[in-house]
mmCIF file of C-alpha atoms in Angstrom:
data_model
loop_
_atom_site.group_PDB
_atom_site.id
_atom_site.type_symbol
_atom_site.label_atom_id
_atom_site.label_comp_id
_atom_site.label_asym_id
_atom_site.label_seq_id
_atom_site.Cartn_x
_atom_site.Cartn_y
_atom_site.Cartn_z
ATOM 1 C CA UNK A 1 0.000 0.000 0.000
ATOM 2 C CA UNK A 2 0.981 3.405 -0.724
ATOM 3 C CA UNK A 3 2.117 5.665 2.356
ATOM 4 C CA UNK A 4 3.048 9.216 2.810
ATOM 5 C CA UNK A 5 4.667 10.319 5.706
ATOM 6 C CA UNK A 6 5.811 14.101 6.556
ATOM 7 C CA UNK A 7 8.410 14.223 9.222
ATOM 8 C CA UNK A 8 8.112 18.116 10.531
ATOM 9 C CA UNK A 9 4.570 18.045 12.632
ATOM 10 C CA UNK A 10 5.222 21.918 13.101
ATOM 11 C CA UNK A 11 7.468 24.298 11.166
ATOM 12 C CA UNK A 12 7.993 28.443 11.691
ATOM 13 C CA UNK A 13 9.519 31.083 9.368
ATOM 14 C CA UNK A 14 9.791 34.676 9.697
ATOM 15 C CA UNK A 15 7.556 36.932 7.368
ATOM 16 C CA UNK A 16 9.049 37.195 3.671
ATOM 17 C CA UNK A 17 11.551 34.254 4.406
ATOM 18 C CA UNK A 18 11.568 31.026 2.353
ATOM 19 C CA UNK A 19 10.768 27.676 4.264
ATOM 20 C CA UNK A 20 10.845 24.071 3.087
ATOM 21 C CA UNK A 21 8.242 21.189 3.962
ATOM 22 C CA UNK A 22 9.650 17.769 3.511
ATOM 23 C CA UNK A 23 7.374 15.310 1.791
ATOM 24 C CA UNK A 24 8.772 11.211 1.503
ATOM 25 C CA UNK A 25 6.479 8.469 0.130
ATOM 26 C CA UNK A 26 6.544 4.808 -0.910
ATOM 27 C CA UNK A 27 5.456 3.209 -3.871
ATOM 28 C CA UNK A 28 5.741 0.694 -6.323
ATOM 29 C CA UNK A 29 3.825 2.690 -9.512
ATOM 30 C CA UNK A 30 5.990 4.848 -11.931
ATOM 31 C CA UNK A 31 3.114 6.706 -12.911
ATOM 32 C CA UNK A 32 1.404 8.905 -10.297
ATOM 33 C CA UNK A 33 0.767 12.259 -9.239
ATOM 34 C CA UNK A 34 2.265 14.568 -6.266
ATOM 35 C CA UNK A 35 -0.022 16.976 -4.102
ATOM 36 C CA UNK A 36 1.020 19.693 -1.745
ATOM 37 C CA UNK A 37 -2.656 21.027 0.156
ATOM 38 C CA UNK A 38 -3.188 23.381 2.358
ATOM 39 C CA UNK A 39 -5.894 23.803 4.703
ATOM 40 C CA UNK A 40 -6.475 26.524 6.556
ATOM 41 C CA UNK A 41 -8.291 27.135 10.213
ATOM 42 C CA UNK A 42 -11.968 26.833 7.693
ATOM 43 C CA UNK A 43 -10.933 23.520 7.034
ATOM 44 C CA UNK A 44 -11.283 23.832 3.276
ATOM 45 C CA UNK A 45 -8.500 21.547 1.607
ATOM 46 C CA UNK A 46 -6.584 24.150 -0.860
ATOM 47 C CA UNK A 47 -4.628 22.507 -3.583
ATOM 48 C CA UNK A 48 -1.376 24.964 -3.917
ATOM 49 C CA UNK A 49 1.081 22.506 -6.398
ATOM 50 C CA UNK A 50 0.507 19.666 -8.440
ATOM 51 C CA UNK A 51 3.671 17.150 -9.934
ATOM 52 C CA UNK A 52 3.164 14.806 -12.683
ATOM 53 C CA UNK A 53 5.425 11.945 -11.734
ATOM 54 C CA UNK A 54 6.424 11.426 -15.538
ATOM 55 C CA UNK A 55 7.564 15.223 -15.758
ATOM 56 C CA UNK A 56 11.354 15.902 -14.644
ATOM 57 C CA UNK A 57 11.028 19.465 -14.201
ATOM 58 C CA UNK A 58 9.975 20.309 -11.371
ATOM 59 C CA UNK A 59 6.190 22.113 -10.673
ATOM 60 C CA UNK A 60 6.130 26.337 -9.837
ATOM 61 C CA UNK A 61 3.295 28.606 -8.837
ATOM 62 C CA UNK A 62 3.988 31.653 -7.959
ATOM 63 C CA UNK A 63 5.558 31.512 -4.772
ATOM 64 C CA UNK A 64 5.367 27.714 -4.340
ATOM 65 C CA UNK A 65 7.842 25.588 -5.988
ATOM 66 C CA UNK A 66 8.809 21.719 -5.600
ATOM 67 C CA UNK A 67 11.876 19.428 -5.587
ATOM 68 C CA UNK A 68 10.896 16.318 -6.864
ATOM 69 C CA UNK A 69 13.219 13.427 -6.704
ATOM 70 C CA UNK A 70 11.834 10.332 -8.273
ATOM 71 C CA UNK A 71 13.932 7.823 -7.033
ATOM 72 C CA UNK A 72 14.342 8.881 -3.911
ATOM 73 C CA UNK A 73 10.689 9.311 -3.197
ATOM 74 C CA UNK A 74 10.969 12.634 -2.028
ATOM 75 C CA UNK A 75 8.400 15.585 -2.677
ATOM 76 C CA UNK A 76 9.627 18.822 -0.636
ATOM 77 C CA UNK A 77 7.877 22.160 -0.600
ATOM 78 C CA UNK A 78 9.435 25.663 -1.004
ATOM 79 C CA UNK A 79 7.524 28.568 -0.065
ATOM 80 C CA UNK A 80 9.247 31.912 -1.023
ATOM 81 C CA UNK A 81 8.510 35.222 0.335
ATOM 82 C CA UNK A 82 6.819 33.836 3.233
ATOM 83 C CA UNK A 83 3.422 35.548 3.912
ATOM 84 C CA UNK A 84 1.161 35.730 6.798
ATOM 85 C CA UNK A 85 -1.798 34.056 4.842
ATOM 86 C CA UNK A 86 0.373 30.993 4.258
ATOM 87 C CA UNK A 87 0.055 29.852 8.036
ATOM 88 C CA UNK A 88 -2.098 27.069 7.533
ATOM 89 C CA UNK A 89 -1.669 23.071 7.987
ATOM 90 C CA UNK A 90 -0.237 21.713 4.751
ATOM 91 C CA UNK A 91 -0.433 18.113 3.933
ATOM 92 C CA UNK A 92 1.285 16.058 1.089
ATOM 93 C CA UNK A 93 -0.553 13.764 -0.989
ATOM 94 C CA UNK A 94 0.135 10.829 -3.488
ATOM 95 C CA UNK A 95 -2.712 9.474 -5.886
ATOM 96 C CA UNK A 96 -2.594 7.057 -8.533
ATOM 97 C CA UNK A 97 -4.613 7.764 -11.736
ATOM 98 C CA UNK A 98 -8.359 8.410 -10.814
ATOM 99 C CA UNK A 99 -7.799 6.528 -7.196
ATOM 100 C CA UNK A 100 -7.913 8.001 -3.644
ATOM 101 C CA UNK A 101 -5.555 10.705 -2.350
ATOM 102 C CA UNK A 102 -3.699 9.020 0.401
ATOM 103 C CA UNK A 103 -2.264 12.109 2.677
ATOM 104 C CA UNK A 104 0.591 12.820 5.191
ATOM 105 C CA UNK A 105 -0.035 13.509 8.468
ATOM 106 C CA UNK A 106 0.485 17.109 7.646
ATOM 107 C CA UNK A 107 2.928 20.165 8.795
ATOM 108 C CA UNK A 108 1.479 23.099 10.852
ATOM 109 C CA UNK A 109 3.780 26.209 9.612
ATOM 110 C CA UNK A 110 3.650 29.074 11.516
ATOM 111 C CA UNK A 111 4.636 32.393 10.388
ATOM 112 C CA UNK A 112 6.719 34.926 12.405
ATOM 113 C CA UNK A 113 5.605 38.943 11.434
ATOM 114 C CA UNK B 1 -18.286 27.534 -10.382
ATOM 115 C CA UNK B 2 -19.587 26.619 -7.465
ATOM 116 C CA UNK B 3 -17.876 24.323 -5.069
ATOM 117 C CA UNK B 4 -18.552 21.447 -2.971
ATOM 118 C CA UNK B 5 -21.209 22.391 -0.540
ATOM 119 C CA UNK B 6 -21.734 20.153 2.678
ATOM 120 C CA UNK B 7 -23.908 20.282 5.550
ATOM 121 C CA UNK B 8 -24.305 20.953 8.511
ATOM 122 C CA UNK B 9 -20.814 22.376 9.017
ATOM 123 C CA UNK B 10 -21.001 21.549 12.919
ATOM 124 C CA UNK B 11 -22.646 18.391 14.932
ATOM 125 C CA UNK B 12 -23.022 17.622 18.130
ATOM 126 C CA UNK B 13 -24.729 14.199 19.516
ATOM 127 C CA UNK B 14 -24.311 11.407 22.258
ATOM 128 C CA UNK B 15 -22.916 8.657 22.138
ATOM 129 C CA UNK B 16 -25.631 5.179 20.650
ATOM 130 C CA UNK B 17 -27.190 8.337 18.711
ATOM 131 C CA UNK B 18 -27.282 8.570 14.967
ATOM 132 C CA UNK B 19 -26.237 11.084 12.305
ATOM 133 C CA UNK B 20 -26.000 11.873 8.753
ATOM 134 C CA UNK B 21 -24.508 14.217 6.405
ATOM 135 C CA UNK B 22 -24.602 15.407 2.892
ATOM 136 C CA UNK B 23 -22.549 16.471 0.224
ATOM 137 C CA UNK B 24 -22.971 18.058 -3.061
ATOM 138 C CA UNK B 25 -20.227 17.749 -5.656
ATOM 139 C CA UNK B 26 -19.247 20.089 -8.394
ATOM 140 C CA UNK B 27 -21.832 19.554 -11.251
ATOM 141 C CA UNK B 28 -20.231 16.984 -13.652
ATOM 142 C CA UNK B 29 -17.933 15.304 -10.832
ATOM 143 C CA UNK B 30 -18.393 11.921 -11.728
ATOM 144 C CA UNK B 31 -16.356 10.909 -8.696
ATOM 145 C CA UNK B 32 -17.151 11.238 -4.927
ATOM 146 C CA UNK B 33 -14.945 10.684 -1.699
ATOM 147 C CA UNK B 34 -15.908 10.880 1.729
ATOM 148 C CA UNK B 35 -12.663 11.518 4.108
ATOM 149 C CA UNK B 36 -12.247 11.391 7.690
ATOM 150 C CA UNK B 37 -10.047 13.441 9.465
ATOM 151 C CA UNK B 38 -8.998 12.614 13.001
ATOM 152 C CA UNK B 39 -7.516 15.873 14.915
ATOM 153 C CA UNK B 40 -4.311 16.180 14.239
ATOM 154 C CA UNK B 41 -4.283 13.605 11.402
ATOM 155 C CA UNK B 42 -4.236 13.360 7.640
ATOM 156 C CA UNK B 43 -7.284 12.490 6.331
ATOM 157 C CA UNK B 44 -8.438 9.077 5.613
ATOM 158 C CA UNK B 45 -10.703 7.463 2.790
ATOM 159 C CA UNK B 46 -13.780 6.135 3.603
ATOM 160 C CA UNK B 47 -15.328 5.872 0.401
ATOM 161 C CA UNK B 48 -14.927 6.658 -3.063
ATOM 162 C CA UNK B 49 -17.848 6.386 -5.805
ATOM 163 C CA UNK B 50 -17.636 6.612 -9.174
ATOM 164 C CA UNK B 51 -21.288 7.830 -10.235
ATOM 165 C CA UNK B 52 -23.433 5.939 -8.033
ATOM 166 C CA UNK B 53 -21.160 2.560 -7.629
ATOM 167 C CA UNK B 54 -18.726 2.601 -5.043
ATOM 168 C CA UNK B 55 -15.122 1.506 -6.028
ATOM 169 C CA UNK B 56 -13.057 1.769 -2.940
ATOM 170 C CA UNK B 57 -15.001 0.912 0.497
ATOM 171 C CA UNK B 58 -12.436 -0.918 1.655
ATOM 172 C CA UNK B 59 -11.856 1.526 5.047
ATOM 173 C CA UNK B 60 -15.684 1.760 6.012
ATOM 174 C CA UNK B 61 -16.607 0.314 9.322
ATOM 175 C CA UNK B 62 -19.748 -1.173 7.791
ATOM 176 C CA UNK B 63 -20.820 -2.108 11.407
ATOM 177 C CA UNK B 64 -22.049 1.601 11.729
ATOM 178 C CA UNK B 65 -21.120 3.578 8.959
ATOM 179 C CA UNK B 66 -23.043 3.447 5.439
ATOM 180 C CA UNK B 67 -23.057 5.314 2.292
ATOM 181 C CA UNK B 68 -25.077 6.416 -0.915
ATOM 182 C CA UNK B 69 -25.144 8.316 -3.759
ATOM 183 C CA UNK B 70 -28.224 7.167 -5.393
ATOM 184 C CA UNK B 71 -28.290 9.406 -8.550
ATOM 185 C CA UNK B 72 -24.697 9.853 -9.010
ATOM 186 C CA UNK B 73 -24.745 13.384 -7.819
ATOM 187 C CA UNK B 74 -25.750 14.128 -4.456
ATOM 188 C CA UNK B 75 -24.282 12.146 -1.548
ATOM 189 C CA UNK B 76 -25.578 10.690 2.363
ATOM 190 C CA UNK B 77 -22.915 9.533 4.964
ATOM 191 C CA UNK B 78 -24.387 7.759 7.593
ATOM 192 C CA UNK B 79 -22.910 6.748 11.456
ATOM 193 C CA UNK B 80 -25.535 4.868 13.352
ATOM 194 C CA UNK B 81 -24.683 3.998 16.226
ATOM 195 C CA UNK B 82 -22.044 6.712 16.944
ATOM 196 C CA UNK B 83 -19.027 5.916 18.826
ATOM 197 C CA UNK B 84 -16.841 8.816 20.852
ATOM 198 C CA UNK B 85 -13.504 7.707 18.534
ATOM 199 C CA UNK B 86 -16.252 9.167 15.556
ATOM 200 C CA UNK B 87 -15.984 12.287 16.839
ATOM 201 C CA UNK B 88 -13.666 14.056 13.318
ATOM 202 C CA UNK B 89 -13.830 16.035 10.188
ATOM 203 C CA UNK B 90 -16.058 14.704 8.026
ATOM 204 C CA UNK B 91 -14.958 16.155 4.166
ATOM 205 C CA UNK B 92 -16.624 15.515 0.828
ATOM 206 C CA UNK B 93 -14.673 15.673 -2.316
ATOM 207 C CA UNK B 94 -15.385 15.406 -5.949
ATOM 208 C CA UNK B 95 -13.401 15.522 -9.656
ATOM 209 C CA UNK B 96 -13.924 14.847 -12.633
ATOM 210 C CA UNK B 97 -13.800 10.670 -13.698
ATOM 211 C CA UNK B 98 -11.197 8.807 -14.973
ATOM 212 C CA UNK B 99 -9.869 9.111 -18.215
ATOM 213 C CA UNK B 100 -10.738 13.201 -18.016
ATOM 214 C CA UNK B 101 -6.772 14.183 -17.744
ATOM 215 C CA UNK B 102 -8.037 16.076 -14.618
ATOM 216 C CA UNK B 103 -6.987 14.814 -10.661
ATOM 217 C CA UNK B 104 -7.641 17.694 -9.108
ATOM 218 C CA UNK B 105 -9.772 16.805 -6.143
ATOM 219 C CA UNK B 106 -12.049 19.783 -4.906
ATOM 220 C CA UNK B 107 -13.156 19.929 -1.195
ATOM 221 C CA UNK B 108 -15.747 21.332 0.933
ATOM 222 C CA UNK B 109 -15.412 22.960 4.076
ATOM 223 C CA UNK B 110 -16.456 19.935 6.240
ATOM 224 C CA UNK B 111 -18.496 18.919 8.830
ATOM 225 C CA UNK B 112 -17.129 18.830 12.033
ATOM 226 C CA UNK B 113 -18.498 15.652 14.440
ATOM 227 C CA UNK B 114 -18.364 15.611 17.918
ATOM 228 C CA UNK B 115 -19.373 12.551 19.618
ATOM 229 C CA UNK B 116 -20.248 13.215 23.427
#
């Protein structure tokens, strides 16, 4: 069975900083996608970044930016320019085609003004 | 568009009691999860249809839990009886099916379970 586990329960970064949320996961598949979500005290999963496991280069929105290493299962997230409206719990997910997401246990991040 | 609307946001009940909630996906979602999400926790499939067939149940308690989604749109979770370890999130999701080039799950805001 797939897993995802996130190893930082709680992470803090000053306003306009850059922080990093590590992301590992196990599976057999070769084709499958990547999700960073974050959800925010409403509840309300957010979906910030999206990776195509098939794609080498590596997924960018705006501020939000991944490092994707295939065969070392490892899905970390960079968030540049650290705002206050980014404090939020953000969970890593792993799906397979049109199956379930199967999530982390998820990274509070706190940020410092 | 509009999103995935669920109800009642907020629940309160005893323990033995029963309770149900609904979810309405994004008009055309073929597919429909149900997730539960412990405090503190990731959240956890209970059930996935694809229109009104269920393809992943496997993490149901059947005992007390049930599910439908009778027209392939709008959906019922049940708990009956309730147990204090029910007390969680309760989140609906929908996307479009498979074979649409589109996993993006969409969420609502939840319904939030306490068992007393």
């Amino acid at each position: 069975a797939q897993t995802v586990t996130q190893s930082q329960p709680e992470m803090s970064v000053q306003e306009a900083e850059t922080v990093t949320l590590s992301c590992t996961y196990d599976t057999s598949e070769s084709d499958y996608y990547l999700f960073w979500y974050k959800q925010p005290p409403s509840r309300q999963m957010i979906l910030v970044i999206r990776q195509e496991a098939y794609k080498q280069q590596n997924a960018t929105e705006n501020r939000f930016s991944v490092n994707f290493q295939k065969a070392a299962k490892s899905f970390s997230l960079k968030i540049s320019d650290s705002q206050l409206g980014d404090a939020a719990m953000y969970f890593c997910a792993y799906r397979r085609g049109a199956q379930k997401l199967v999530f982390g246990q998820g990274t509070r991040l706190t940020i410092n003004p | 568009e509009a999103g995935v609307a669920q109800s009642p946001r907020y629940k309160i009940i005893e323990k033995r009691q029963s309770v149900a909630f609904w979810c309405n996906p994004i008009s055309g979602h073929a597919t429909l999860y149900w997730y539960q999400q412990i405090l503190g926790q990731g959240p956890k499939l209970l059930i996935q249809f694809q229109n009104n067939g269920v393809v992943d149940d496997s993490q149901l308690p059947k005992d007390r839990f049930s599910a439908e989604r009778l027209k392939g749109v709008d959906s019922t979770l049940k708990i009956q009886p309730a147990k204090l370890e029910d007390s969680a999130v309760y989140l609906c999701a929908s996307s479009w099916g498979p074979g649409s080039g589109n996993t993006e799950a969409f969420f609502g805001q939840g319904t939030r379970l306490t068992v007393v």
